[in-house]
mmCIF file of C-alpha atoms in Angstrom:
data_model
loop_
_atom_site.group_PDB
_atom_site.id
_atom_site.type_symbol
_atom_site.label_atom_id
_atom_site.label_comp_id
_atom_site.label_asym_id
_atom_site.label_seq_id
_atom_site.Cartn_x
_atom_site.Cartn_y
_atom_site.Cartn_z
ATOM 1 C CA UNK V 1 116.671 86.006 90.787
ATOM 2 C CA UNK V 2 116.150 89.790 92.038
ATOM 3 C CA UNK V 3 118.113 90.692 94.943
ATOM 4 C CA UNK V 4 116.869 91.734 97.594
ATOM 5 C CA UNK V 5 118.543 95.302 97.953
ATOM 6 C CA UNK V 6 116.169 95.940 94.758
ATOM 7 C CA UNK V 7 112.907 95.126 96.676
ATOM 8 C CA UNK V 8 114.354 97.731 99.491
ATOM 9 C CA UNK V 9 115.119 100.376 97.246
ATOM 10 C CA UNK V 10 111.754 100.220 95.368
ATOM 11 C CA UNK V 11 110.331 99.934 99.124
ATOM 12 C CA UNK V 12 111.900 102.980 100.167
ATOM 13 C CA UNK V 13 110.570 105.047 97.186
ATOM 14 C CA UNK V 14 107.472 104.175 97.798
ATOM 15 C CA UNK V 15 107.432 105.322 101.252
ATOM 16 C CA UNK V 16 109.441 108.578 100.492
ATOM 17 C CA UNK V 17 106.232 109.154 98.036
ATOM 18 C CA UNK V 18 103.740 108.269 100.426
ATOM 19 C CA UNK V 19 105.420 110.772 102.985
ATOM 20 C CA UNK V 20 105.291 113.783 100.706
ATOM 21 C CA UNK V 21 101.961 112.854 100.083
ATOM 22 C CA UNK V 22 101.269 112.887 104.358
ATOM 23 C CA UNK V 23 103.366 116.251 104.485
ATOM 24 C CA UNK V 24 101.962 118.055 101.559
ATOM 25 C CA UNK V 25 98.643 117.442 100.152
ATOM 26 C CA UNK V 26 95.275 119.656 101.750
ATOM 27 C CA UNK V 27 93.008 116.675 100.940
ATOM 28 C CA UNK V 28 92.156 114.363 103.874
ATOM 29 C CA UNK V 29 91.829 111.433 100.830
ATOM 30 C CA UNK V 30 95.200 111.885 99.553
ATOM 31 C CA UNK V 31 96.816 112.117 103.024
ATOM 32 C CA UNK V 32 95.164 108.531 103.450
ATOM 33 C CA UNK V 33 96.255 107.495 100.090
ATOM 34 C CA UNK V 34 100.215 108.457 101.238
ATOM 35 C CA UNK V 35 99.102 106.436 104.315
ATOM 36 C CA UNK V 36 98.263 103.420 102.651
ATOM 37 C CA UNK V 37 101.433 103.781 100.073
ATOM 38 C CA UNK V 38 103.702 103.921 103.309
ATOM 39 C CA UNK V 39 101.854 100.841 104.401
ATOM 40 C CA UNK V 40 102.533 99.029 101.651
ATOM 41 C CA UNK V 41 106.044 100.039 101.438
ATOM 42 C CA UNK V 42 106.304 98.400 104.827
ATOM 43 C CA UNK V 43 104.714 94.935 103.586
ATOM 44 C CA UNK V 44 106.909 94.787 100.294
ATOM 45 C CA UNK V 45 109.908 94.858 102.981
ATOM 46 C CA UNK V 46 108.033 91.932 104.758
ATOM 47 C CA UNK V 47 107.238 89.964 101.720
ATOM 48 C CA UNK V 48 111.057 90.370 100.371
ATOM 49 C CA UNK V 49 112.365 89.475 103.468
ATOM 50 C CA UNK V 50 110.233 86.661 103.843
ATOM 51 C CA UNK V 51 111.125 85.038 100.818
ATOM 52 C CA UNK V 52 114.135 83.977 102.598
ATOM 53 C CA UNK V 53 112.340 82.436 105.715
ATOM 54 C CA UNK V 54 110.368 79.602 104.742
ATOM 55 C CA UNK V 55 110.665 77.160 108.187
ATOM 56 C CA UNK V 56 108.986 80.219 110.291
ATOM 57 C CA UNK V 57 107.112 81.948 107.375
ATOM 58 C CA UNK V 58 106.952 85.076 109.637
ATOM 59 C CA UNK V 59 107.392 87.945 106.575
ATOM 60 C CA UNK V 60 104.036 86.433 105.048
ATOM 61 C CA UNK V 61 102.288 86.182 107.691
ATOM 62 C CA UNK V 62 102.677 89.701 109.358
ATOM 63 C CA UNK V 63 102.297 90.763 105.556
ATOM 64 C CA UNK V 64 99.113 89.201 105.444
ATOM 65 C CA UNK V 65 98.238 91.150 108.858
ATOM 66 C CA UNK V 66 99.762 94.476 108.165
ATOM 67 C CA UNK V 67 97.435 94.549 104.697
ATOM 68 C CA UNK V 68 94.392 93.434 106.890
ATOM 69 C CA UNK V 69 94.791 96.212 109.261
ATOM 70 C CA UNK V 70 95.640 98.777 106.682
ATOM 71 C CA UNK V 71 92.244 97.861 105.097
ATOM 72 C CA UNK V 72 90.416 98.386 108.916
ATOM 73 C CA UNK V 73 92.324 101.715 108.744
ATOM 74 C CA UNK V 74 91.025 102.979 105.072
ATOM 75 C CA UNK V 75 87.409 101.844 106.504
ATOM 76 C CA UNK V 76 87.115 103.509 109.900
ATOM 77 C CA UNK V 77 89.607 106.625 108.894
ATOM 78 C CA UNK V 78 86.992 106.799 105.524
ATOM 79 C CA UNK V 79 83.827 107.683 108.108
ATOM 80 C CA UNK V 80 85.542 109.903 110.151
ATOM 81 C CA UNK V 81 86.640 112.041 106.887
ATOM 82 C CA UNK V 82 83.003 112.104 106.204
ATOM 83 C CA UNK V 83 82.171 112.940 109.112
ATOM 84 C CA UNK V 84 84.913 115.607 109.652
ATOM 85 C CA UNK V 85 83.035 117.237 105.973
ATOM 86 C CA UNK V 86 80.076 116.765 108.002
ATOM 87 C CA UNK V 87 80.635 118.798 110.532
ATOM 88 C CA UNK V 88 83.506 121.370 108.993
ATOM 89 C CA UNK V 89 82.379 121.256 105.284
ATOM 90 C CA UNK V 90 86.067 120.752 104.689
ATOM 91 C CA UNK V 91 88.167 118.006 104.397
ATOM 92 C CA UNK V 92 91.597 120.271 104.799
ATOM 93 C CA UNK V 93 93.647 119.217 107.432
ATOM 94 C CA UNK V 94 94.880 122.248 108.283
ATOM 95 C CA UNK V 95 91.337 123.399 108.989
ATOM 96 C CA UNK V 96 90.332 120.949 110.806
ATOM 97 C CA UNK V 97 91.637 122.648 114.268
ATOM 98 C CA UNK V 98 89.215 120.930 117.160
ATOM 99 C CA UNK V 99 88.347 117.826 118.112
ATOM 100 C CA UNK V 100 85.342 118.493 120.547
ATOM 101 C CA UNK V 101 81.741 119.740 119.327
ATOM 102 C CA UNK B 1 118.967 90.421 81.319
ATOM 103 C CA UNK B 2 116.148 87.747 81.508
ATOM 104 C CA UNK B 3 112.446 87.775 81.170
ATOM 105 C CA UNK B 4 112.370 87.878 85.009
ATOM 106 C CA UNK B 5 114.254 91.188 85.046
ATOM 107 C CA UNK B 6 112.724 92.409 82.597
ATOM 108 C CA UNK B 7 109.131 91.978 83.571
ATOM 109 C CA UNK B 8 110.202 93.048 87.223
ATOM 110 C CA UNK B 9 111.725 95.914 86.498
ATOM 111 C CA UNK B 10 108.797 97.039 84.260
ATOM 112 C CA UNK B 11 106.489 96.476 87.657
ATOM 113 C CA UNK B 12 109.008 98.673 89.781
ATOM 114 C CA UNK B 13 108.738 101.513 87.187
ATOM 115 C CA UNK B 14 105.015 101.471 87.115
ATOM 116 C CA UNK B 15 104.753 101.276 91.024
ATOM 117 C CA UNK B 16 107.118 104.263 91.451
ATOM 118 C CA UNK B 17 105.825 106.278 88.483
ATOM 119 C CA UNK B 18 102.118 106.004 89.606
ATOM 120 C CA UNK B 19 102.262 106.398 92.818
ATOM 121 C CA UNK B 20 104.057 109.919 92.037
ATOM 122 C CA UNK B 21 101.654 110.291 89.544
ATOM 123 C CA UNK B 22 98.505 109.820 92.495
ATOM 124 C CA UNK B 23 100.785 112.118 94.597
ATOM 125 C CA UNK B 24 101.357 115.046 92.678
ATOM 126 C CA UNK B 25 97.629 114.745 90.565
ATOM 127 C CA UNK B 26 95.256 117.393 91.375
ATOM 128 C CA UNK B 27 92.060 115.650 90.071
ATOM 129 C CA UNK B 28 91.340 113.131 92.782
ATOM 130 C CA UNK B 29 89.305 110.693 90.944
ATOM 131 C CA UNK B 30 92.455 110.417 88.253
ATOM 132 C CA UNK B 31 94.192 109.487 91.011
ATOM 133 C CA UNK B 32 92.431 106.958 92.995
ATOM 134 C CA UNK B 33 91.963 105.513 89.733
ATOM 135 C CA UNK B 34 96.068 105.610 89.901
ATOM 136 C CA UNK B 35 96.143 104.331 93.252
ATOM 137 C CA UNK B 36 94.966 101.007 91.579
ATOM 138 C CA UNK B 37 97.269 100.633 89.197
ATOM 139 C CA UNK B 38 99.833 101.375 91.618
ATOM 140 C CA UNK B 39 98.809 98.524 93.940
ATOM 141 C CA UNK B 40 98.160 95.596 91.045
ATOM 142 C CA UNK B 41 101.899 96.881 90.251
ATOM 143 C CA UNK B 42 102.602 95.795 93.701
ATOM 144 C CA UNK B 43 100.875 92.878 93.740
ATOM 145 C CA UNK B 44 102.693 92.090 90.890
ATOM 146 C CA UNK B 45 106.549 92.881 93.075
ATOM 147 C CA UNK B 46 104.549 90.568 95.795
ATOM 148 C CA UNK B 47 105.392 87.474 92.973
ATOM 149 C CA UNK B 48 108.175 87.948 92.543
ATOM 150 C CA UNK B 49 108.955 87.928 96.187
ATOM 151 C CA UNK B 50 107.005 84.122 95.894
ATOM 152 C CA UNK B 51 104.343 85.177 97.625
ATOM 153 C CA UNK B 52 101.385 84.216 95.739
ATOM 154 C CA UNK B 53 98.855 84.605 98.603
ATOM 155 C CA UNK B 54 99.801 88.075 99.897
ATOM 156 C CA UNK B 55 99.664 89.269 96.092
ATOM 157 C CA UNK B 56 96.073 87.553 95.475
ATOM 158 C CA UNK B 57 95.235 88.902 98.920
ATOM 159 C CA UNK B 58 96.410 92.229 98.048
ATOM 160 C CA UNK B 59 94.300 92.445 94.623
ATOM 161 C CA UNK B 60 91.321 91.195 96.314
ATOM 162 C CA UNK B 61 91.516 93.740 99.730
ATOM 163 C CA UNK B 62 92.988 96.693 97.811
ATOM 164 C CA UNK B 63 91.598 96.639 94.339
ATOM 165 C CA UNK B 64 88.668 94.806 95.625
ATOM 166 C CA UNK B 65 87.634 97.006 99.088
ATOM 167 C CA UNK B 66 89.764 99.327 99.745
ATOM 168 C CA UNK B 67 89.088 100.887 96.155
ATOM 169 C CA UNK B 68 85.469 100.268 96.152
ATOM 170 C CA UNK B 69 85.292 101.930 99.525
ATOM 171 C CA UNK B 70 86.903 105.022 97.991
ATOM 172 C CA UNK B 71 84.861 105.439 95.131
ATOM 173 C CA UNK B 72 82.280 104.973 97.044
ATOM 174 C CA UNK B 73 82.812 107.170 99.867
ATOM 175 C CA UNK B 74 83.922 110.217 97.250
ATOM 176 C CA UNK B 75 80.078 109.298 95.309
ATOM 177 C CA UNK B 76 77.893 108.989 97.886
ATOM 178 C CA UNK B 77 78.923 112.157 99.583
ATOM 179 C CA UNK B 78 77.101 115.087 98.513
ATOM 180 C CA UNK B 79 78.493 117.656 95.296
ATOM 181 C CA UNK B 80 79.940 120.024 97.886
ATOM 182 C CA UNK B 81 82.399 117.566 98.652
ATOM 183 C CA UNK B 82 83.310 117.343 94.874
ATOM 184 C CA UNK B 83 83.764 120.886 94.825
ATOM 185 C CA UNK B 84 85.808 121.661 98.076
ATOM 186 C CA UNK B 85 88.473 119.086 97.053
ATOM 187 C CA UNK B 86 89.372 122.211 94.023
ATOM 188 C CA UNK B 87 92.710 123.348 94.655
ATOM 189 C CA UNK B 88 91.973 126.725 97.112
ATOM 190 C CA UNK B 89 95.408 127.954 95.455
ATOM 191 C CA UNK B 90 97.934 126.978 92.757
ATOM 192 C CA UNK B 91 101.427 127.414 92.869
ATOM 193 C CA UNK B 92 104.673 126.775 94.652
ATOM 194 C CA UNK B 93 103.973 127.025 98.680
ATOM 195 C CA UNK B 94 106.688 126.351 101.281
ATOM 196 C CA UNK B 95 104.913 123.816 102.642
ATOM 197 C CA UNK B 96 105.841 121.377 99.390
ATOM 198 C CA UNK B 97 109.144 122.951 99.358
ATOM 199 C CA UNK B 98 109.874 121.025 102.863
ATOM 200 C CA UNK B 99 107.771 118.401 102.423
ATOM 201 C CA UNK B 100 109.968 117.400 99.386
ATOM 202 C CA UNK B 101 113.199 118.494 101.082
ATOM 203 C CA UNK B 102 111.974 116.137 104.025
ATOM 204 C CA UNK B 103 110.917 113.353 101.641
ATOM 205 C CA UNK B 104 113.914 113.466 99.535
ATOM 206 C CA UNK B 105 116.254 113.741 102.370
ATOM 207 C CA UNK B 106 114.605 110.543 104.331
ATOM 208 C CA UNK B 107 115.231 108.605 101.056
ATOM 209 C CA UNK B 108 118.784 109.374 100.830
ATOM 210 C CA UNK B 109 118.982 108.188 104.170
ATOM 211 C CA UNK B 110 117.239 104.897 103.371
ATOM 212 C CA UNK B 111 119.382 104.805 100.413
ATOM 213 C CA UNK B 112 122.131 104.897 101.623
ATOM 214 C CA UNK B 113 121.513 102.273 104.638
ATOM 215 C CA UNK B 114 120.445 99.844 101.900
ATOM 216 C CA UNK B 115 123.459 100.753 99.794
ATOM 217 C CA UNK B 116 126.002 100.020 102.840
ATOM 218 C CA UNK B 117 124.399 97.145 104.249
ATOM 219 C CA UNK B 118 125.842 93.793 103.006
ATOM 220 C CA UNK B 119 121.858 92.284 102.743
ATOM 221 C CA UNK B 120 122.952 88.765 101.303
ATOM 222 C CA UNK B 121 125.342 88.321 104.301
ATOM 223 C CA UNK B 122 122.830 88.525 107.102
ATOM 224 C CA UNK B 123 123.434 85.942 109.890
ATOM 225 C CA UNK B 124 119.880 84.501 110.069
ATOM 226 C CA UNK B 125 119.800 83.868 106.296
ATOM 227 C CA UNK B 126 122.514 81.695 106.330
ATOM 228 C CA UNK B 127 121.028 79.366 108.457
ATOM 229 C CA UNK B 128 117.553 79.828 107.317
ATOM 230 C CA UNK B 129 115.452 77.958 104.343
ATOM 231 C CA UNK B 130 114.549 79.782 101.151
ATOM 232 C CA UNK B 131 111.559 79.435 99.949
ATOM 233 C CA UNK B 132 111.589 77.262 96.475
ATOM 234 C CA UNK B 133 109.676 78.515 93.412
ATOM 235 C CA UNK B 134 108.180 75.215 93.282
ATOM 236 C CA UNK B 135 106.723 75.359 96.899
ATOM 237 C CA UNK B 136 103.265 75.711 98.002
ATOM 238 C CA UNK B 137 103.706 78.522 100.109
ATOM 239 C CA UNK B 138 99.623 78.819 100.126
ATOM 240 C CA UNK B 139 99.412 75.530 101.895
ATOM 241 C CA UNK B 140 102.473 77.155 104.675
ATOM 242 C CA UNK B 141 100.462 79.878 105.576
ATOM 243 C CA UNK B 142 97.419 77.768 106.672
ATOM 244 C CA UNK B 143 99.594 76.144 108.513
ATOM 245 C CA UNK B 144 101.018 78.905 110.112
ATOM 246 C CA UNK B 145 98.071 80.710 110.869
ATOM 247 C CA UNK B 146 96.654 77.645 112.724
ATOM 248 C CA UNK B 147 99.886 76.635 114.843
ATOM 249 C CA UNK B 148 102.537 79.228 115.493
ATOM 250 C CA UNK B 149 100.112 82.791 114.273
ATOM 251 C CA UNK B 150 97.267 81.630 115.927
ATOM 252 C CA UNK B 151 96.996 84.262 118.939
ATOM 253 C CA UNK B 152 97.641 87.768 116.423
ATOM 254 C CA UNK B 153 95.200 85.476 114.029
ATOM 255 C CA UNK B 154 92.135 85.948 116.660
ATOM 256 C CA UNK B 155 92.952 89.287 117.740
ATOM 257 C CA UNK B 156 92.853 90.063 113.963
ATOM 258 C CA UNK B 157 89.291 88.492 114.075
ATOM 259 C CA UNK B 158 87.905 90.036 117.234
ATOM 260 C CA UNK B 159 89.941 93.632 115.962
ATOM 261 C CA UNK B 160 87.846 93.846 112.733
ATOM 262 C CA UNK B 161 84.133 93.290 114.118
ATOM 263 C CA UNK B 162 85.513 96.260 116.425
ATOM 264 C CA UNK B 163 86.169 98.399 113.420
ATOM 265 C CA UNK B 164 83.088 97.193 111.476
ATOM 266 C CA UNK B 165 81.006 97.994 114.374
ATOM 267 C CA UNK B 166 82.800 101.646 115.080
ATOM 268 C CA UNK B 167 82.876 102.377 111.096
ATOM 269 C CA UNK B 168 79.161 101.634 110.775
ATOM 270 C CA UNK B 169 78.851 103.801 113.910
ATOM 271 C CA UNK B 170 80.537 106.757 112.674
ATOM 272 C CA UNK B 171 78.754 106.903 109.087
ATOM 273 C CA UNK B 172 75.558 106.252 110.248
ATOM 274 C CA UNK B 173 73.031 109.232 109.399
ATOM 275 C CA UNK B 174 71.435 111.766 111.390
ATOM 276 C CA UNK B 175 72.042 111.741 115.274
ATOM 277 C CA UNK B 176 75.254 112.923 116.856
ATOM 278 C CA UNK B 177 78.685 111.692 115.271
#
């Protein structure tokens, strides 16, 4: 039996990784990656929580939708850093400095 | 210290360790390729949570799409791509100073809440049902997404062929993005 203060703690090193990797890294694909660790960090917290809810089953459930979106996310947030190359022939985000043509 | 522990522990460690590994790795296909060790790692936590589904659903969205999409999207695009994602500049900037100041900070924080808060006393889990190792907790979620998580279940569904239509929008070629 793990308790749950382990799931948390693993949960919130994950996230603390994934938002060095948002504050830090120059590459649009790593600053996705951090994204999607946050994310997850999120739905290990539902899942370990959920574990003790089994009448109302909602930590499964919203796991199961958080993990959908995040994969809607990677897809649409994937074109727009080609795109972004596309038109800046960069993926930096620091030089990435307009949004209209 | 059981098997269980054991085996869990060993997940945690590989999580945590490769996803600082994907962080701090300059080569970005070494760590993509990370990134998926990393998430079967979680899958693996999502067990021993008994959640079989999320974990199978996990492999098969992240290790299955999410991956492929990566891989794909860094070898489609063209070699100029491959070659701005270099480093411009090694060494120690500010910038990571604070953004590990920041990170390490917020997880002292989180620490610390976690640390304080008496988690096994929680008023809702007294009264609340465990799930049993022994349950189907595949066959609950059918359920659930048919009675009670039936509304955020269609807006899921309608949501996605909105971001399958604007993702095959925005990487289409030629024309104006």
């Amino acid at each position: 039996m793990i308790p749950l203060s382990h799931f948390m703690l693993i949960s919130a090193g994950l996230f603390c990784i994934g938002l060095f990797a948002v504050l830090t890294r120059r590459n649009a694909i790593q600053v996705l990656i951090g994204i999607e660790f946050m994310i997850n960090a999120a739905v290990l917290n539902f899942v370990a929580f959920g574990k003790y809810d089994k009448i109302s089953g909602g930590g499964q459930m919203f796991a199961l939708f958080a993990i959908v979106l995040a994969a809607a996310g990677v897809a649409v947030a994937l074109a727009i850093i080609l795109n972004v190359y596309k038109y800046f022939k960069s993926i930096d985000p620091s030089k990435t400095n307009t949004l209209k043509d | 210290m059981g098997e269980e522990q054991i085996i869990f522990y060993f997940f945690a460690a590989s999580v945590l360790i490769s996803a600082l590994c994907v962080v701090v790795m300059k080569n970005l296909v070494r760590s993509i390729f990370l990134f998926f060790v990393s998430l079967f790692s979680l899958a693996a936590l999502y067990l021993f949570a008994l959640a079989d589904f999320i974990a199978l659903a996990q492999v098969v969205i992240y290790a299955g799409g999410v991956l492929v999409l990566m891989l794909f999207a860094f070898m489609l695009s063209n070699r100029e791509l491959l070659n701005s994602l270099k480093p411009a500049g090694s060494g120690f900037k500010v910038n990571h100073f604070a953004g590990i100041l920041i990170s390490l900070l917020f997880l002292f924080i989180l620490v610390t809440v976690i640390v304080k808060t008496d988690l096994n006393q929680l008023d809702w889990m007294q009264e609340s049902v465990p799930i049993h190792v022994n349950d189907n907790s595949t066959h609950q979620i059918g359920i659930h997404t048919m009675t009670a998580y039936l509304l955020p279940f269609e807006i899921l569904s309608v949501f996605l062929m909105m971001v399958l239509i604007g993702a095959a929008h925005l990487a289409r070629k030629g024309g104006r993005a």
